[in-house]
Amino acid sequence: MRGEEIPRETIELARRILEIGPLCRFCLGSFAAEAAPRDVEEWVKGAALLEILGGPEEGCLICGGLIEKRLRRAVEDLMGSLREYEFDTFKAGSRIPGWIVERADEVRSSLGIETARALKVVISRYVDRVVSEGLGKEIDPDQADLRALVDLGSGRVSIEVKPVLVAGRYRKLVRGIWQSRRPCPSCGGRGCPECGWR
């Protein structure tokens, strides 16, 4: 994304936000998510705004650098784990520590920003995009074969596999074959030495 593609209003919004303190590309991008251009991912928009405005490379008032620090590692771990599965579609989710959400809300309310996107959504979309491009898999929010969760608080990832339902039919063609287990004729199913106590 180039600087000339970003409207002046978006740059001014980012300048107002950065006056409070340094932000990472994810946190800044979440505040500018609804600003034009809307077809650009939040983290790309945040990185472009930081480049235009000369924002700091490290440190973040909201997440304390936690997102940049743990997200890359968590995505690498997730992609390594996903290589062990056979699947076509997936959807990622994220869990963010409560203190990050509280700080983001404080900054949002102090500046009067009403159109910011939740950091949880921004991070989930980032994980979706990176994993999709890295593994060549399709993102399907409704009927995903796998659901992945990235927990930025602990740095752990978890995977939930959609259960596979195998259906079959049984046709009884001959008499004398029991459909259920036949009780012992000696004890009636209570258990005895003859049936092995079953």
PDB file of C-alpha atoms in Angstrom:
ATOM      1  CA  MET A   1       0.000   0.000   0.000  1.00  0.00           C
ATOM      2  CA  ARG A   2       1.417   3.368  -1.014  1.00  0.00           C
ATOM      3  CA  GLY A   3       0.976   6.678   0.785  1.00  0.00           C
ATOM      4  CA  GLU A   4      -0.878   8.317  -2.094  1.00  0.00           C
ATOM      5  CA  GLU A   5      -3.628   5.686  -1.787  1.00  0.00           C
ATOM      6  CA  ILE A   6      -4.482   6.780   1.758  1.00  0.00           C
ATOM      7  CA  PRO A   7      -6.889   9.715   2.051  1.00  0.00           C
ATOM      8  CA  ARG A   8      -5.870  12.766   4.062  1.00  0.00           C
ATOM      9  CA  GLU A   9      -8.640  12.158   6.656  1.00  0.00           C
ATOM     10  CA  THR A  10      -7.216   8.717   7.458  1.00  0.00           C
ATOM     11  CA  ILE A  11      -3.717  10.140   7.872  1.00  0.00           C
ATOM     12  CA  GLU A  12      -5.037  12.870  10.171  1.00  0.00           C
ATOM     13  CA  LEU A  13      -6.915  10.285  12.242  1.00  0.00           C
ATOM     14  CA  ALA A  14      -3.708   8.252  12.611  1.00  0.00           C
ATOM     15  CA  ARG A  15      -1.756  11.390  13.555  1.00  0.00           C
ATOM     16  CA  ARG A  16      -4.292  12.141  16.335  1.00  0.00           C
ATOM     17  CA  ILE A  17      -4.047   8.577  17.598  1.00  0.00           C
ATOM     18  CA  LEU A  18      -0.227   8.549  17.575  1.00  0.00           C
ATOM     19  CA  GLU A  19      -0.117  11.790  19.585  1.00  0.00           C
ATOM     20  CA  ILE A  20      -1.281   9.753  22.588  1.00  0.00           C
ATOM     21  CA  GLY A  21       1.608   7.294  22.246  1.00  0.00           C
ATOM     22  CA  PRO A  22       3.296   4.753  19.963  1.00  0.00           C
ATOM     23  CA  LEU A  23       1.182   1.968  18.485  1.00  0.00           C
ATOM     24  CA  CYS A  24       1.978  -1.206  16.573  1.00  0.00           C
ATOM     25  CA  ARG A  25       0.557  -1.811  13.092  1.00  0.00           C
ATOM     26  CA  PHE A  26      -2.243  -4.022  14.453  1.00  0.00           C
ATOM     27  CA  CYS A  27      -3.473  -1.594  17.104  1.00  0.00           C
ATOM     28  CA  LEU A  28      -3.228   1.440  14.797  1.00  0.00           C
ATOM     29  CA  GLY A  29      -4.853  -0.509  11.962  1.00  0.00           C
ATOM     30  CA  SER A  30      -7.778  -1.500  14.185  1.00  0.00           C
ATOM     31  CA  PHE A  31      -8.542   2.180  14.851  1.00  0.00           C
ATOM     32  CA  ALA A  32      -8.302   3.058  11.160  1.00  0.00           C
ATOM     33  CA  ALA A  33     -10.129  -0.071   9.939  1.00  0.00           C
ATOM     34  CA  GLU A  34     -13.302   1.695   8.837  1.00  0.00           C
ATOM     35  CA  ALA A  35     -11.446   4.639   7.305  1.00  0.00           C
ATOM     36  CA  ALA A  36     -10.764   4.600   3.580  1.00  0.00           C
ATOM     37  CA  PRO A  37      -9.545   2.544   1.792  1.00  0.00           C
ATOM     38  CA  ARG A  38     -11.726  -0.192   3.266  1.00  0.00           C
ATOM     39  CA  ASP A  39     -10.551  -3.019   1.028  1.00  0.00           C
ATOM     40  CA  VAL A  40      -7.083  -2.972   2.627  1.00  0.00           C
ATOM     41  CA  GLU A  41      -6.350  -5.218   5.604  1.00  0.00           C
ATOM     42  CA  GLU A  42      -6.041  -3.417   8.923  1.00  0.00           C
ATOM     43  CA  TRP A  43      -2.426  -4.437   9.630  1.00  0.00           C
ATOM     44  CA  VAL A  44      -1.332  -3.302   6.154  1.00  0.00           C
ATOM     45  CA  LYS A  45      -3.098   0.006   6.650  1.00  0.00           C
ATOM     46  CA  GLY A  46      -1.508   0.368  10.099  1.00  0.00           C
ATOM     47  CA  ALA A  47       1.982  -0.349   8.739  1.00  0.00           C
ATOM     48  CA  ALA A  48       1.501   2.148   5.886  1.00  0.00           C
ATOM     49  CA  LEU A  49       0.302   4.843   8.297  1.00  0.00           C
ATOM     50  CA  LEU A  50       3.271   4.223  10.596  1.00  0.00           C
ATOM     51  CA  GLU A  51       5.601   4.549   7.613  1.00  0.00           C
ATOM     52  CA  ILE A  52       3.980   7.793   6.427  1.00  0.00           C
ATOM     53  CA  LEU A  53       3.905   9.368   9.880  1.00  0.00           C
ATOM     54  CA  GLY A  54       7.286   8.054  10.963  1.00  0.00           C
ATOM     55  CA  GLY A  55       5.888   6.034  13.842  1.00  0.00           C
ATOM     56  CA  PRO A  56       8.159   3.987  16.095  1.00  0.00           C
ATOM     57  CA  GLU A  57       9.246   0.532  14.994  1.00  0.00           C
ATOM     58  CA  GLU A  58       8.849  -0.959  18.475  1.00  0.00           C
ATOM     59  CA  GLY A  59       6.620  -0.498  21.471  1.00  0.00           C
ATOM     60  CA  CYS A  60       2.891  -0.026  21.664  1.00  0.00           C
ATOM     61  CA  LEU A  61       0.784   1.900  24.138  1.00  0.00           C
ATOM     62  CA  ILE A  62      -2.066  -0.608  23.900  1.00  0.00           C
ATOM     63  CA  CYS A  63      -0.505  -4.075  23.694  1.00  0.00           C
ATOM     64  CA  GLY A  64       3.000  -3.273  24.922  1.00  0.00           C
ATOM     65  CA  GLY A  65       4.418  -5.006  21.841  1.00  0.00           C
ATOM     66  CA  LEU A  66       2.812  -8.314  22.846  1.00  0.00           C
ATOM     67  CA  ILE A  67       0.927  -8.770  19.574  1.00  0.00           C
ATOM     68  CA  GLU A  68       3.983  -8.363  17.335  1.00  0.00           C
ATOM     69  CA  LYS A  69       6.080 -10.462  19.719  1.00  0.00           C
ATOM     70  CA  ARG A  70       3.769 -13.455  20.141  1.00  0.00           C
ATOM     71  CA  LEU A  71       1.657 -13.469  16.996  1.00  0.00           C
ATOM     72  CA  ARG A  72       4.424 -14.378  14.537  1.00  0.00           C
ATOM     73  CA  ARG A  73       5.562 -17.285  16.722  1.00  0.00           C
ATOM     74  CA  ALA A  74       1.988 -18.468  17.315  1.00  0.00           C
ATOM     75  CA  VAL A  75       1.228 -18.445  13.578  1.00  0.00           C
ATOM     76  CA  GLU A  76       4.401 -20.444  12.856  1.00  0.00           C
ATOM     77  CA  ASP A  77       3.413 -22.986  15.532  1.00  0.00           C
ATOM     78  CA  LEU A  78      -0.114 -23.152  14.127  1.00  0.00           C
ATOM     79  CA  MET A  79       1.085 -23.742  10.575  1.00  0.00           C
ATOM     80  CA  GLY A  80       3.440 -26.469  11.800  1.00  0.00           C
ATOM     81  CA  SER A  81       0.582 -28.174  13.631  1.00  0.00           C
ATOM     82  CA  LEU A  82      -1.836 -27.814  10.715  1.00  0.00           C
ATOM     83  CA  ARG A  83       0.574 -29.614   8.366  1.00  0.00           C
ATOM     84  CA  GLU A  84      -0.218 -32.814  10.282  1.00  0.00           C
ATOM     85  CA  TYR A  85      -3.902 -32.636   9.280  1.00  0.00           C
ATOM     86  CA  GLU A  86      -5.661 -33.304   6.011  1.00  0.00           C
ATOM     87  CA  PHE A  87      -8.207 -30.532   5.390  1.00  0.00           C
ATOM     88  CA  ASP A  88      -9.498 -28.140   2.741  1.00  0.00           C
ATOM     89  CA  THR A  89     -11.033 -25.294   4.750  1.00  0.00           C
ATOM     90  CA  PHE A  90     -10.325 -23.650   8.081  1.00  0.00           C
ATOM     91  CA  LYS A  91     -11.160 -20.632  10.222  1.00  0.00           C
ATOM     92  CA  ALA A  92      -8.951 -19.000  12.832  1.00  0.00           C
ATOM     93  CA  GLY A  93      -9.963 -17.235  15.992  1.00  0.00           C
ATOM     94  CA  SER A  94      -7.996 -15.348  18.606  1.00  0.00           C
ATOM     95  CA  ARG A  95      -8.024 -14.764  22.326  1.00  0.00           C
ATOM     96  CA  ILE A  96      -6.571 -11.493  23.619  1.00  0.00           C
ATOM     97  CA  PRO A  97      -5.766 -10.602  27.238  1.00  0.00           C
ATOM     98  CA  GLY A  98      -8.419  -8.399  28.828  1.00  0.00           C
ATOM     99  CA  TRP A  99      -5.992  -5.603  29.678  1.00  0.00           C
ATOM    100  CA  ILE A 100      -5.283  -5.052  25.969  1.00  0.00           C
ATOM    101  CA  VAL A 101      -9.002  -4.748  25.216  1.00  0.00           C
ATOM    102  CA  GLU A 102      -9.411  -2.308  28.119  1.00  0.00           C
ATOM    103  CA  ARG A 103      -6.526  -0.128  26.931  1.00  0.00           C
ATOM    104  CA  ALA A 104      -7.889  -0.091  23.379  1.00  0.00           C
ATOM    105  CA  ASP A 105     -11.306   0.954  24.706  1.00  0.00           C
ATOM    106  CA  GLU A 106      -9.732   3.734  26.788  1.00  0.00           C
ATOM    107  CA  VAL A 107      -7.871   5.145  23.772  1.00  0.00           C
ATOM    108  CA  ARG A 108     -10.945   4.805  21.565  1.00  0.00           C
ATOM    109  CA  SER A 109     -13.178   6.644  24.030  1.00  0.00           C
ATOM    110  CA  SER A 110     -10.606   9.360  24.802  1.00  0.00           C
ATOM    111  CA  LEU A 111     -10.364  10.218  21.094  1.00  0.00           C
ATOM    112  CA  GLY A 112     -14.072   9.755  20.385  1.00  0.00           C
ATOM    113  CA  ILE A 113     -13.485   7.085  17.725  1.00  0.00           C
ATOM    114  CA  GLU A 114     -16.694   5.169  17.063  1.00  0.00           C
ATOM    115  CA  THR A 115     -15.763   3.083  14.035  1.00  0.00           C
ATOM    116  CA  ALA A 116     -12.758   1.085  15.274  1.00  0.00           C
ATOM    117  CA  ARG A 117     -12.629  -2.648  14.680  1.00  0.00           C
ATOM    118  CA  ALA A 118     -11.997  -5.024  17.585  1.00  0.00           C
ATOM    119  CA  LEU A 119      -8.389  -6.198  17.875  1.00  0.00           C
ATOM    120  CA  LYS A 120      -9.629  -9.766  18.185  1.00  0.00           C
ATOM    121  CA  VAL A 121     -11.174  -9.517  14.711  1.00  0.00           C
ATOM    122  CA  VAL A 122      -8.042  -7.902  13.251  1.00  0.00           C
ATOM    123  CA  ILE A 123      -5.812 -10.659  14.623  1.00  0.00           C
ATOM    124  CA  SER A 124      -8.158 -13.443  13.525  1.00  0.00           C
ATOM    125  CA  ARG A 125      -8.212 -12.019   9.992  1.00  0.00           C
ATOM    126  CA  TYR A 126      -4.411 -11.774  10.005  1.00  0.00           C
ATOM    127  CA  VAL A 127      -4.037 -15.419  11.070  1.00  0.00           C
ATOM    128  CA  ASP A 128      -6.608 -16.445   8.431  1.00  0.00           C
ATOM    129  CA  ARG A 129      -4.704 -14.638   5.689  1.00  0.00           C
ATOM    130  CA  VAL A 130      -1.206 -15.826   6.642  1.00  0.00           C
ATOM    131  CA  VAL A 131      -2.242 -19.468   7.083  1.00  0.00           C
ATOM    132  CA  SER A 132      -4.325 -19.425   3.898  1.00  0.00           C
ATOM    133  CA  GLU A 133      -1.421 -18.087   1.851  1.00  0.00           C
ATOM    134  CA  GLY A 134       1.159 -20.272   3.607  1.00  0.00           C
ATOM    135  CA  LEU A 135      -0.687 -23.575   3.283  1.00  0.00           C
ATOM    136  CA  GLY A 136      -2.873 -22.859   0.257  1.00  0.00           C
ATOM    137  CA  LYS A 137      -6.081 -23.584   2.166  1.00  0.00           C
ATOM    138  CA  GLU A 138      -9.437 -21.850   1.880  1.00  0.00           C
ATOM    139  CA  ILE A 139     -10.993 -19.764   4.664  1.00  0.00           C
ATOM    140  CA  ASP A 140     -14.559 -20.824   5.449  1.00  0.00           C
ATOM    141  CA  PRO A 141     -16.137 -19.163   8.484  1.00  0.00           C
ATOM    142  CA  ASP A 142     -19.289 -21.315   8.387  1.00  0.00           C
ATOM    143  CA  GLN A 143     -18.345 -24.903   7.490  1.00  0.00           C
ATOM    144  CA  ALA A 144     -14.614 -25.087   8.239  1.00  0.00           C
ATOM    145  CA  ASP A 145     -12.967 -28.510   8.474  1.00  0.00           C
ATOM    146  CA  LEU A 146     -10.701 -27.135  11.211  1.00  0.00           C
ATOM    147  CA  ARG A 147     -11.000 -24.278  13.673  1.00  0.00           C
ATOM    148  CA  ALA A 148      -7.813 -22.842  15.112  1.00  0.00           C
ATOM    149  CA  LEU A 149      -7.498 -20.631  18.174  1.00  0.00           C
ATOM    150  CA  VAL A 150      -4.475 -18.418  18.819  1.00  0.00           C
ATOM    151  CA  ASP A 151      -4.191 -17.338  22.459  1.00  0.00           C
ATOM    152  CA  LEU A 152      -1.925 -14.296  22.657  1.00  0.00           C
ATOM    153  CA  GLY A 153      -1.984 -14.286  26.449  1.00  0.00           C
ATOM    154  CA  SER A 154      -0.281 -17.660  26.735  1.00  0.00           C
ATOM    155  CA  GLY A 155       1.163 -17.885  23.221  1.00  0.00           C
ATOM    156  CA  ARG A 156      -0.546 -21.245  22.697  1.00  0.00           C
ATOM    157  CA  VAL A 157      -2.509 -22.478  19.729  1.00  0.00           C
ATOM    158  CA  SER A 158      -5.270 -25.075  19.697  1.00  0.00           C
ATOM    159  CA  ILE A 159      -7.016 -26.872  16.872  1.00  0.00           C
ATOM    160  CA  GLU A 160     -10.569 -28.184  16.840  1.00  0.00           C
ATOM    161  CA  VAL A 161     -11.349 -30.711  14.118  1.00  0.00           C
ATOM    162  CA  LYS A 162     -14.840 -30.882  12.667  1.00  0.00           C
ATOM    163  CA  PRO A 163     -16.156 -34.387  13.323  1.00  0.00           C
ATOM    164  CA  VAL A 164     -16.558 -36.687  10.361  1.00  0.00           C
ATOM    165  CA  LEU A 165     -19.886 -38.479  10.206  1.00  0.00           C
ATOM    166  CA  VAL A 166     -19.795 -41.903   8.619  1.00  0.00           C
ATOM    167  CA  ALA A 167     -23.201 -43.302   7.768  1.00  0.00           C
ATOM    168  CA  GLY A 168     -24.004 -46.866   6.846  1.00  0.00           C
ATOM    169  CA  ARG A 169     -26.918 -49.231   6.324  1.00  0.00           C
ATOM    170  CA  TYR A 170     -27.470 -52.667   7.729  1.00  0.00           C
ATOM    171  CA  ARG A 171     -29.647 -55.084   5.834  1.00  0.00           C
ATOM    172  CA  LYS A 172     -30.652 -58.264   7.604  1.00  0.00           C
ATOM    173  CA  LEU A 173     -30.998 -60.828   4.863  1.00  0.00           C
ATOM    174  CA  VAL A 174     -30.884 -64.063   6.900  1.00  0.00           C
ATOM    175  CA  ARG A 175     -32.744 -65.196  10.021  1.00  0.00           C
ATOM    176  CA  GLY A 176     -30.749 -66.324  13.015  1.00  0.00           C
ATOM    177  CA  ILE A 177     -28.298 -63.425  13.066  1.00  0.00           C
ATOM    178  CA  TRP A 178     -28.886 -61.257  16.097  1.00  0.00           C
ATOM    179  CA  GLN A 179     -28.977 -57.497  15.574  1.00  0.00           C
ATOM    180  CA  SER A 180     -28.047 -56.858  19.195  1.00  0.00           C
ATOM    181  CA  ARG A 181     -25.952 -58.839  21.640  1.00  0.00           C
ATOM    182  CA  ARG A 182     -27.657 -62.082  22.629  1.00  0.00           C
ATOM    183  CA  PRO A 183     -28.018 -62.563  26.410  1.00  0.00           C
ATOM    184  CA  CYS A 184     -26.505 -65.661  27.979  1.00  0.00           C
ATOM    185  CA  PRO A 185     -29.115 -68.468  28.103  1.00  0.00           C
ATOM    186  CA  SER A 186     -27.845 -69.602  31.533  1.00  0.00           C
ATOM    187  CA  CYS A 187     -27.924 -66.314  33.480  1.00  0.00           C
ATOM    188  CA  GLY A 188     -30.034 -64.055  31.271  1.00  0.00           C
ATOM    189  CA  GLY A 189     -27.250 -61.432  31.070  1.00  0.00           C
ATOM    190  CA  ARG A 190     -26.508 -61.142  34.826  1.00  0.00           C
ATOM    191  CA  GLY A 191     -23.059 -62.786  34.459  1.00  0.00           C
ATOM    192  CA  CYS A 192     -21.861 -66.328  35.119  1.00  0.00           C
ATOM    193  CA  PRO A 193     -18.783 -68.509  34.465  1.00  0.00           C
ATOM    194  CA  GLU A 194     -20.384 -69.847  31.307  1.00  0.00           C
ATOM    195  CA  CYS A 195     -20.595 -66.397  29.617  1.00  0.00           C
ATOM    196  CA  GLY A 196     -17.367 -65.047  31.162  1.00  0.00           C
ATOM    197  CA  TRP A 197     -19.256 -62.708  33.531  1.00  0.00           C
ATOM    198  CA  ARG A 198     -20.606 -60.562  30.718  1.00  0.00           C
TER     199      ARG A 198
END
